[in-house]
Amino acid sequence: MENFNYHRPATTTAAVALLKKSKDGKFLAGGHTLIPTMKQGLAAPRDVIDLTAIKGFSGIKVSKTMVTIKAGTTHQDVTMSKDVNKAIPALAQMVGKIGGVHVRHKGTIGGSLANNDPAADYPSACLGLGATIETNKRKIEADKFFTGMFETALKNDEIIIAVHFPIPKKASHQKFPNPASRYAMVGVFVSQDGKGKTRVGVTGAAPCVFRAVEVEAALNEEFSAKAASAVKISAKGLLSDMHASAAYRAHLLSVLAGRAVAAA
Amino acid sequence: MASATGVGASVRRKEDLRFITGKGQYTDDINLKDQAFAYFLRSPHPHAKIKSINTAKAAKMAGVVGIYTSVDVAKDKIGGLICGWGITSKDGSAMKAGPHPILAEGKVRYVGDHVAVVVADTKEQAKAAAAAIQVSYETLAHVVDAAKAMTSKVQVHDVAPDNRVFNWGLGNEAETDAAFKRAAHVTKLDIINNRLIPNAMEPRAAIGAYDAGTESYTLYTTSQNPHVARLVISAFHGLAPEHKLRVIAPDVGGGFGSKIFIYAEEVVCVWASKHAGRPVKWTGDRSEAFLADAHGRDHVTKAELATDANGKIIGLRVHTIAAMGAYLSTFSAAVPTYLYGTLLSGQYNIPAVYVTVDAVYTNTAPVDAYRGAGRPEATYVVERLVETAARELREDPAEFRRKNFVTQFPHQTPVIMCYDVGDYGAALDKALAMSDYKNFASRKAESAKNGKLRGVGLSAYIEACGIAPSAAVGSLGAGVGLWESAEVRVNPIGTVEILTGSHSHGQGHETTFAQLVSDRLGVDINSVSIVHGDTDKVQMGMGTYGSRSGAVGMHAISKALDKVVAKAKKVAAAVMEASADDVVFQDGSFTVKGTDKKMAFGEVALQSYLGHKFNSSEIEIGLKESAFHDPANFVFPAGVHICEVEVDPDTGHTTIAAYTCVDDFGNLINPMIVEGQVHGGIAQGIGQALLEGCIYDEESGQLLTGSFMDYAMPRAGYMPNLADFKLGFTCTPCPTNPMGIKGCGEAGAIGSPPAVINAITNAIGVREISMPATPLTVWNAMQASGMKKAAE
Ligand SMILES: Cc1cc2nc3c(=O)[nH]c(=O)nc-3n(C[C@H](O)[C@H](O)[C@H](O)COP(=O)(O)OP(=O)(O)OC[C@H]3O[C@@H](n4cnc5c(N)ncnc54)[C@H](O)[C@@H]3O)c2cc1C
């Protein structure tokens, strides 16, 4: 790892100011993505701006219609939250499957979304629930947030403040973990809102999280497991690697979508 | 009779408190005054000529003490790494061993090959300087696939034009060919035994230190056999004579074979410490362990089994291509030959067996012994074939095995081994009963109700461990003898120190060896300490691997204990004024027959050091004895594994639904530790069968599975529930050692992979599936067989 300057600002404004001043600074939240990449020499920021001392940067608020999770909230706090478990059990359960205990005690929702790993779990929940990502500058709909592999709509000096998840009528998340990394080989987050509208967020299958619109259409017709898994998913554009071929990922997507609907 | 802490008791491991409270002393925990740190610059290419190495810029960087390359190695005339087992090809030629310098000379041969070493004040400085070394490479074509090595245009070593290290054969070829000619049925399988990366919990580490005052070296290292390391570094690398080289292997966090070998990094640390004038420390990181520890397995095999009209096995023919990697590691040549071909008769009475092995160089990390070493590969071939033959002949796989079992002992196989004792039918019966084999169909129906495909698979393994006697292994090409040594030092107050040439790195010797002493001398196990892993304390030893510490190491201790008791009897007799013949030693006390005279062991110990009450010209002062033990034969653990799996037909995911294993290890010293060894071995076997597979990219030659993100280790969740994970034992005491024990360290890893794969093929109704049977592999197999069915 290269040497760097370590900063620990107390406010988001100060954090953003530090980042702007730096040539190639990086925010640090749980560090469970950033630090391994620095160790491998894949990232070598000159300034590391630790967000964990910012007051009010973590916390969970649940209203009648919305679950709001602040950016610095750890996975452990989300999965253990009684309020989240009551409002959107599928979300709490999904977060409980991220990494292992150590990872969940350090990793944060803000870091996960900013990183947008193609196999990460939170992005599928954001698309599957139609979340809104609030930054220091604006509110971004999940549908416009994830722009590509490890790419998001975030500007360089933009910082995630909170994520707002509308509470659905029903939802479920199904993850088929990669045998080695335990990240999602394919993960499917399905929800149905009060008006019967369905959203299906898919992670792990493609270079970037996406909505399985064909499955959504079928489920808008008939919300059943059979309808979900009957949709033939094309393998085109899906990832293929030593752990899973594109055809296998397409197949898993169907299977998991069916299981998610059955469990919702 | 077994006492609470004697042989046969499940005594809790004495060493565990130290380990689980973080008080172990591993090599990396040791820091010497003024030590500098080594960092190895490794090859990014699978195969390339080194045109030049420019260290000028790096040498000027902060903290750099020295940078060394093959030029410096040559100047000091430091010998290369060796393979300590020579194999002779069928045509009588010696195996073709290419040079293996401690720092690459002229050429690199795999990604991770050691090119140069930087020694600096800190690890970070060493690493930064290494990044500034300019190496000019001319890349060459490479070959990573063992199956393609002999036909590839690539030539890894000049000495082996077709990349073939040797072409070796064993067995009765003519009889085997004849058996196949008259066979009623022949079962053929193409089998790949997947390459594995050992991944001991503690990565390798070393500290080399040179003492200019005494002109001697000390090496602290993660070794399973420090004396062998000293011997090789002294005799072959020529760094220092043995009496000027001390090797210490302190606590070692797992080895599984990968820490038997003498590697470049450890030798370089010793060598560089004199140049640097400071101790040189290297701690490998996990990525280096993936790249540069010796890997295991990697066989490509064609095998066929001949049966007669009665379903009796009459012949077995096997051809294997065994990858050696880019260089021959310390014991590599022995693994696919004398540890493999010799076990191909399995538990069966097969009159004709013939095996040929082509060992090949590939542009990959070296391959050497890994838990089981050759025997898992042999068992996989035999047990996949036998199960498949039974299915083809529509016979129950259990009964097919039974009718072919060896039942008369001793049994001479056509492939060297002479099985001394066993009762294979007893283990099979017990395993069938424990697993409720007869009611499998109802469990299968139950699984089907839950949408799962259930399958059952068997494996009846035999293995040979405690390799011996020395004269025999010498005649087969070993460069060393395979005996063990021990010294028993009784202190004046009756506590005991055992110095052993075995080395514990997870096996629990501090407990089991103490149990033996407690049993024999009647002392408390807490009054016994086990000293190992230091060539200055223990005179000589061969170390721990091949499940030899019980069968060989403990018998050296046992022999020395016999001498201690004999001597103590003499002292007791003198003190109690009786004839030595009348002194009886039992339960820790010396008594004189027909009298009430009695002395505790501790009293006799004290008297032997006082020398007040006997004539020291007749009885030597003190109580200390040593012994070497060279066994008369291998020992032959054997047993039966029965695995039941559930496959999710939607995803191809396999769950181990139930697992039963019955082993015959002869007499058990500590059943709890034995069960732990079996559990761990089976976990590794399940890992090989379901999860672990080392992959080099054909095109780039890079290691694709270079971290835990891509290399899947077995996790607790992959093991069956404890209630469905059943271990049992049968016992035919080994006749060639007095304690009647066999080895238990590797059996789990040897017997389990074919049981798991036989269960999966049974569940999904296919003939073959390759390891690791990942969800993708199983799903693909189901797709292919489904498509075939649809097309029929
Ligand atoms: C062993 C292991 C297993 C894992 N398994 C899973 C898994 O199964 N599923 C899964 O989804 N994830 C998994 N993860 C990833 C884990 O969830 C990470 O914690 C997460 O991806 C990043 O969160 P972090 O807080 O650690 O971010 P950091 O590593 O601190 O930062 C990641 C990136 O986000 C940026 N960043 C952080 N916070 C903000 C913010 N508020 N605004 C803008 N940018 C920000 C940083 O600058 C950096 O570029 C795993 C990680 C590990 C180490």
PDB file of C-alpha atoms in Angstrom, chain B residues 123-293:
ATOM      1  CA  LYS B 123       8.706  -4.662   4.584  1.00  0.00           C
ATOM      2  CA  GLU B 124       7.193  -1.669   2.817  1.00  0.00           C
ATOM      3  CA  GLN B 125      10.591  -0.357   1.743  1.00  0.00           C
ATOM      4  CA  ALA B 126      11.552  -3.767   0.417  1.00  0.00           C
ATOM      5  CA  LYS B 127       8.329  -3.983  -1.545  1.00  0.00           C
ATOM      6  CA  ALA B 128       8.667  -0.454  -2.924  1.00  0.00           C
ATOM      7  CA  ALA B 129      12.222  -1.118  -4.039  1.00  0.00           C
ATOM      8  CA  ALA B 130      11.211  -4.397  -5.677  1.00  0.00           C
ATOM      9  CA  ALA B 131       8.700  -2.457  -7.755  1.00  0.00           C
ATOM     10  CA  ALA B 132      11.567  -0.287  -8.999  1.00  0.00           C
ATOM     11  CA  ILE B 133      13.693  -3.199 -10.222  1.00  0.00           C
ATOM     12  CA  GLN B 134      13.678  -3.273 -14.000  1.00  0.00           C
ATOM     13  CA  VAL B 135      13.531  -6.750 -15.460  1.00  0.00           C
ATOM     14  CA  SER B 136      13.590  -7.119 -19.201  1.00  0.00           C
ATOM     15  CA  TYR B 137      11.739 -10.262 -20.209  1.00  0.00           C
ATOM     16  CA  GLU B 138      11.389 -11.961 -23.558  1.00  0.00           C
ATOM     17  CA  THR B 139       8.158 -13.850 -23.159  1.00  0.00           C
ATOM     18  CA  LEU B 140       7.935 -17.423 -24.409  1.00  0.00           C
ATOM     19  CA  ALA B 141       4.963 -19.609 -25.225  1.00  0.00           C
ATOM     20  CA  HIS B 142       3.735 -21.567 -22.214  1.00  0.00           C
ATOM     21  CA  VAL B 143       1.788 -24.673 -21.343  1.00  0.00           C
ATOM     22  CA  VAL B 144      -0.274 -24.978 -18.171  1.00  0.00           C
ATOM     23  CA  ASP B 145      -2.423 -27.999 -18.952  1.00  0.00           C
ATOM     24  CA  ALA B 146      -0.854 -31.334 -17.987  1.00  0.00           C
ATOM     25  CA  ALA B 147      -2.757 -33.171 -20.712  1.00  0.00           C
ATOM     26  CA  LYS B 148      -1.162 -30.982 -23.373  1.00  0.00           C
ATOM     27  CA  ALA B 149       2.360 -30.824 -22.012  1.00  0.00           C
ATOM     28  CA  MET B 150       3.850 -33.769 -23.932  1.00  0.00           C
ATOM     29  CA  THR B 151       2.522 -32.656 -27.294  1.00  0.00           C
ATOM     30  CA  SER B 152       3.167 -28.954 -26.790  1.00  0.00           C
ATOM     31  CA  LYS B 153       5.919 -27.169 -28.683  1.00  0.00           C
ATOM     32  CA  VAL B 154       6.775 -25.384 -25.473  1.00  0.00           C
ATOM     33  CA  GLN B 155       9.815 -26.716 -23.687  1.00  0.00           C
ATOM     34  CA  VAL B 156       9.920 -25.912 -19.989  1.00  0.00           C
ATOM     35  CA  HIS B 157      13.359 -27.436 -19.349  1.00  0.00           C
ATOM     36  CA  ASP B 158      16.161 -28.197 -21.807  1.00  0.00           C
ATOM     37  CA  VAL B 159      16.681 -31.637 -20.263  1.00  0.00           C
ATOM     38  CA  ALA B 160      13.120 -32.711 -21.106  1.00  0.00           C
ATOM     39  CA  PRO B 161      12.362 -32.080 -24.797  1.00  0.00           C
ATOM     40  CA  ASP B 162       8.790 -33.389 -24.553  1.00  0.00           C
ATOM     41  CA  ASN B 163       8.356 -31.987 -21.045  1.00  0.00           C
ATOM     42  CA  ARG B 164       8.360 -35.515 -19.745  1.00  0.00           C
ATOM     43  CA  VAL B 165      10.149 -35.979 -16.432  1.00  0.00           C
ATOM     44  CA  PHE B 166       9.762 -39.737 -16.483  1.00  0.00           C
ATOM     45  CA  ASN B 167       7.659 -42.510 -17.922  1.00  0.00           C
ATOM     46  CA  TRP B 168       7.242 -44.978 -15.100  1.00  0.00           C
ATOM     47  CA  GLY B 169       5.428 -48.273 -14.867  1.00  0.00           C
ATOM     48  CA  LEU B 170       4.443 -50.687 -12.140  1.00  0.00           C
ATOM     49  CA  GLY B 171       2.649 -54.020 -12.044  1.00  0.00           C
ATOM     50  CA  ASN B 172       2.313 -57.105 -14.196  1.00  0.00           C
ATOM     51  CA  GLU B 173       1.748 -55.797 -17.695  1.00  0.00           C
ATOM     52  CA  ALA B 174       1.395 -59.076 -19.610  1.00  0.00           C
ATOM     53  CA  GLU B 175      -1.036 -60.568 -17.111  1.00  0.00           C
ATOM     54  CA  THR B 176      -3.038 -57.370 -17.139  1.00  0.00           C
ATOM     55  CA  ASP B 177      -3.316 -57.319 -20.915  1.00  0.00           C
ATOM     56  CA  ALA B 178      -4.356 -60.968 -20.811  1.00  0.00           C
ATOM     57  CA  ALA B 179      -6.999 -60.247 -18.182  1.00  0.00           C
ATOM     58  CA  PHE B 180      -8.524 -57.575 -20.382  1.00  0.00           C
ATOM     59  CA  LYS B 181      -8.550 -59.976 -23.321  1.00  0.00           C
ATOM     60  CA  ARG B 182     -10.616 -62.508 -21.461  1.00  0.00           C
ATOM     61  CA  ALA B 183     -12.784 -60.015 -19.570  1.00  0.00           C
ATOM     62  CA  ALA B 184     -16.565 -60.367 -19.712  1.00  0.00           C
ATOM     63  CA  HIS B 185     -16.952 -56.686 -19.070  1.00  0.00           C
ATOM     64  CA  VAL B 186     -14.669 -53.652 -19.132  1.00  0.00           C
ATOM     65  CA  THR B 187     -15.464 -50.379 -17.378  1.00  0.00           C
ATOM     66  CA  LYS B 188     -13.609 -47.311 -18.618  1.00  0.00           C
ATOM     67  CA  LEU B 189     -13.360 -43.870 -17.126  1.00  0.00           C
ATOM     68  CA  ASP B 190     -11.493 -40.689 -17.946  1.00  0.00           C
ATOM     69  CA  ILE B 191     -10.645 -39.081 -14.665  1.00  0.00           C
ATOM     70  CA  ILE B 192      -9.225 -35.721 -13.724  1.00  0.00           C
ATOM     71  CA  ASN B 193      -7.950 -35.233 -10.226  1.00  0.00           C
ATOM     72  CA  ASN B 194      -8.222 -31.502  -9.774  1.00  0.00           C
ATOM     73  CA  ARG B 195      -5.271 -29.365  -8.766  1.00  0.00           C
ATOM     74  CA  LEU B 196      -5.533 -28.021  -5.231  1.00  0.00           C
ATOM     75  CA  ILE B 197      -3.887 -25.165  -3.379  1.00  0.00           C
ATOM     76  CA  PRO B 198      -3.072 -26.185   0.195  1.00  0.00           C
ATOM     77  CA  ASN B 199      -3.839 -22.950   2.060  1.00  0.00           C
ATOM     78  CA  ALA B 200      -2.606 -23.759   5.543  1.00  0.00           C
ATOM     79  CA  MET B 201      -3.918 -21.119   7.926  1.00  0.00           C
ATOM     80  CA  GLU B 202      -0.430 -19.766   8.596  1.00  0.00           C
ATOM     81  CA  PRO B 203       1.408 -18.738   5.428  1.00  0.00           C
ATOM     82  CA  ARG B 204       5.047 -19.723   5.125  1.00  0.00           C
ATOM     83  CA  ALA B 205       7.589 -17.552   6.918  1.00  0.00           C
ATOM     84  CA  ALA B 206      11.310 -17.583   7.651  1.00  0.00           C
ATOM     85  CA  ILE B 207      13.997 -15.695   9.509  1.00  0.00           C
ATOM     86  CA  GLY B 208      17.607 -16.332   8.594  1.00  0.00           C
ATOM     87  CA  ALA B 209      20.281 -15.119  11.002  1.00  0.00           C
ATOM     88  CA  TYR B 210      24.060 -15.282  10.668  1.00  0.00           C
ATOM     89  CA  ASP B 211      26.295 -15.135  13.709  1.00  0.00           C
ATOM     90  CA  ALA B 212      29.683 -13.824  12.563  1.00  0.00           C
ATOM     91  CA  GLY B 213      31.239 -14.754  15.915  1.00  0.00           C
ATOM     92  CA  THR B 214      30.589 -18.476  15.587  1.00  0.00           C
ATOM     93  CA  GLU B 215      30.228 -18.424  11.799  1.00  0.00           C
ATOM     94  CA  SER B 216      26.933 -20.205  12.128  1.00  0.00           C
ATOM     95  CA  TYR B 217      23.409 -19.719  10.895  1.00  0.00           C
ATOM     96  CA  THR B 218      19.969 -20.057  12.448  1.00  0.00           C
ATOM     97  CA  LEU B 219      16.794 -20.484  10.443  1.00  0.00           C
ATOM     98  CA  TYR B 220      13.383 -20.066  12.009  1.00  0.00           C
ATOM     99  CA  THR B 221      10.877 -21.496   9.612  1.00  0.00           C
ATOM    100  CA  THR B 222       7.413 -22.926   9.093  1.00  0.00           C
ATOM    101  CA  SER B 223       8.558 -26.482   8.557  1.00  0.00           C
ATOM    102  CA  GLN B 224       7.060 -29.901   9.111  1.00  0.00           C
ATOM    103  CA  ASN B 225      10.577 -31.385   9.185  1.00  0.00           C
ATOM    104  CA  PRO B 226      13.313 -29.015  10.366  1.00  0.00           C
ATOM    105  CA  HIS B 227      16.043 -31.659  10.357  1.00  0.00           C
ATOM    106  CA  VAL B 228      15.445 -32.476   6.727  1.00  0.00           C
ATOM    107  CA  ALA B 229      15.577 -28.743   5.991  1.00  0.00           C
ATOM    108  CA  ARG B 230      18.928 -28.546   7.767  1.00  0.00           C
ATOM    109  CA  LEU B 231      20.237 -31.557   5.896  1.00  0.00           C
ATOM    110  CA  VAL B 232      19.228 -30.204   2.488  1.00  0.00           C
ATOM    111  CA  ILE B 233      20.390 -26.635   3.105  1.00  0.00           C
ATOM    112  CA  SER B 234      23.663 -27.979   4.316  1.00  0.00           C
ATOM    113  CA  ALA B 235      24.332 -30.818   1.907  1.00  0.00           C
ATOM    114  CA  PHE B 236      22.808 -29.460  -1.304  1.00  0.00           C
ATOM    115  CA  HIS B 237      22.727 -25.685  -1.043  1.00  0.00           C
ATOM    116  CA  GLY B 238      26.093 -25.784   0.677  1.00  0.00           C
ATOM    117  CA  LEU B 239      25.362 -22.837   2.925  1.00  0.00           C
ATOM    118  CA  ALA B 240      26.947 -24.255   6.058  1.00  0.00           C
ATOM    119  CA  PRO B 241      27.854 -27.635   7.518  1.00  0.00           C
ATOM    120  CA  GLU B 242      25.120 -29.100   9.690  1.00  0.00           C
ATOM    121  CA  HIS B 243      26.822 -28.260  12.975  1.00  0.00           C
ATOM    122  CA  LYS B 244      26.885 -24.620  11.911  1.00  0.00           C
ATOM    123  CA  LEU B 245      23.242 -24.475  11.011  1.00  0.00           C
ATOM    124  CA  ARG B 246      20.372 -24.565  13.468  1.00  0.00           C
ATOM    125  CA  VAL B 247      16.832 -24.894  12.141  1.00  0.00           C
ATOM    126  CA  ILE B 248      13.936 -24.078  14.415  1.00  0.00           C
ATOM    127  CA  ALA B 249      10.347 -24.769  13.447  1.00  0.00           C
ATOM    128  CA  PRO B 250       8.339 -23.300  16.318  1.00  0.00           C
ATOM    129  CA  ASP B 251       4.545 -23.440  16.416  1.00  0.00           C
ATOM    130  CA  VAL B 252       3.373 -24.050  12.876  1.00  0.00           C
ATOM    131  CA  GLY B 253      -0.167 -23.267  11.816  1.00  0.00           C
ATOM    132  CA  GLY B 254      -1.000 -26.190   9.594  1.00  0.00           C
ATOM    133  CA  GLY B 255       0.934 -27.737   6.761  1.00  0.00           C
ATOM    134  CA  PHE B 256      -1.053 -30.452   4.976  1.00  0.00           C
ATOM    135  CA  GLY B 257       2.209 -31.341   3.249  1.00  0.00           C
ATOM    136  CA  SER B 258       2.970 -27.910   1.868  1.00  0.00           C
ATOM    137  CA  LYS B 259       5.509 -27.253   4.636  1.00  0.00           C
ATOM    138  CA  ILE B 260       7.490 -30.457   4.119  1.00  0.00           C
ATOM    139  CA  PHE B 261       9.397 -28.996   1.240  1.00  0.00           C
ATOM    140  CA  ILE B 262      12.551 -26.937   1.129  1.00  0.00           C
ATOM    141  CA  TYR B 263      11.611 -23.772  -0.728  1.00  0.00           C
ATOM    142  CA  ALA B 264      13.671 -20.998  -2.232  1.00  0.00           C
ATOM    143  CA  GLU B 265      12.454 -18.266   0.103  1.00  0.00           C
ATOM    144  CA  GLU B 266      13.640 -19.973   3.281  1.00  0.00           C
ATOM    145  CA  VAL B 267      17.050 -20.774   1.809  1.00  0.00           C
ATOM    146  CA  VAL B 268      17.412 -17.207   0.515  1.00  0.00           C
ATOM    147  CA  CYS B 269      16.708 -15.752   3.975  1.00  0.00           C
ATOM    148  CA  VAL B 270      19.555 -17.825   5.460  1.00  0.00           C
ATOM    149  CA  TRP B 271      21.918 -16.969   2.655  1.00  0.00           C
ATOM    150  CA  ALA B 272      21.062 -13.259   2.544  1.00  0.00           C
ATOM    151  CA  SER B 273      21.509 -12.831   6.300  1.00  0.00           C
ATOM    152  CA  LYS B 274      25.281 -13.092   5.946  1.00  0.00           C
ATOM    153  CA  HIS B 275      25.363 -10.591   3.090  1.00  0.00           C
ATOM    154  CA  ALA B 276      23.066  -8.203   4.877  1.00  0.00           C
ATOM    155  CA  GLY B 277      24.887  -8.642   8.168  1.00  0.00           C
ATOM    156  CA  ARG B 278      21.471  -8.699   9.803  1.00  0.00           C
ATOM    157  CA  PRO B 279      18.769 -11.254  10.372  1.00  0.00           C
ATOM    158  CA  VAL B 280      16.474 -11.404   7.343  1.00  0.00           C
ATOM    159  CA  LYS B 281      12.791 -12.040   7.835  1.00  0.00           C
ATOM    160  CA  TRP B 282      10.213 -13.004   5.260  1.00  0.00           C
ATOM    161  CA  THR B 283       6.532 -13.621   5.912  1.00  0.00           C
ATOM    162  CA  GLY B 284       4.650 -14.770   2.877  1.00  0.00           C
ATOM    163  CA  ASP B 285       1.278 -13.194   2.309  1.00  0.00           C
ATOM    164  CA  ARG B 286      -1.791 -15.114   1.192  1.00  0.00           C
ATOM    165  CA  SER B 287      -1.309 -14.174  -2.454  1.00  0.00           C
ATOM    166  CA  GLU B 288       2.218 -15.580  -2.380  1.00  0.00           C
ATOM    167  CA  ALA B 289       0.881 -18.756  -0.792  1.00  0.00           C
ATOM    168  CA  PHE B 290      -1.512 -19.171  -3.703  1.00  0.00           C
ATOM    169  CA  LEU B 291       1.225 -18.528  -6.267  1.00  0.00           C
ATOM    170  CA  ALA B 292       4.266 -20.186  -4.813  1.00  0.00           C
ATOM    171  CA  ASP B 293       3.401 -22.893  -2.277  1.00  0.00           C
TER     172      ASP B 293
END
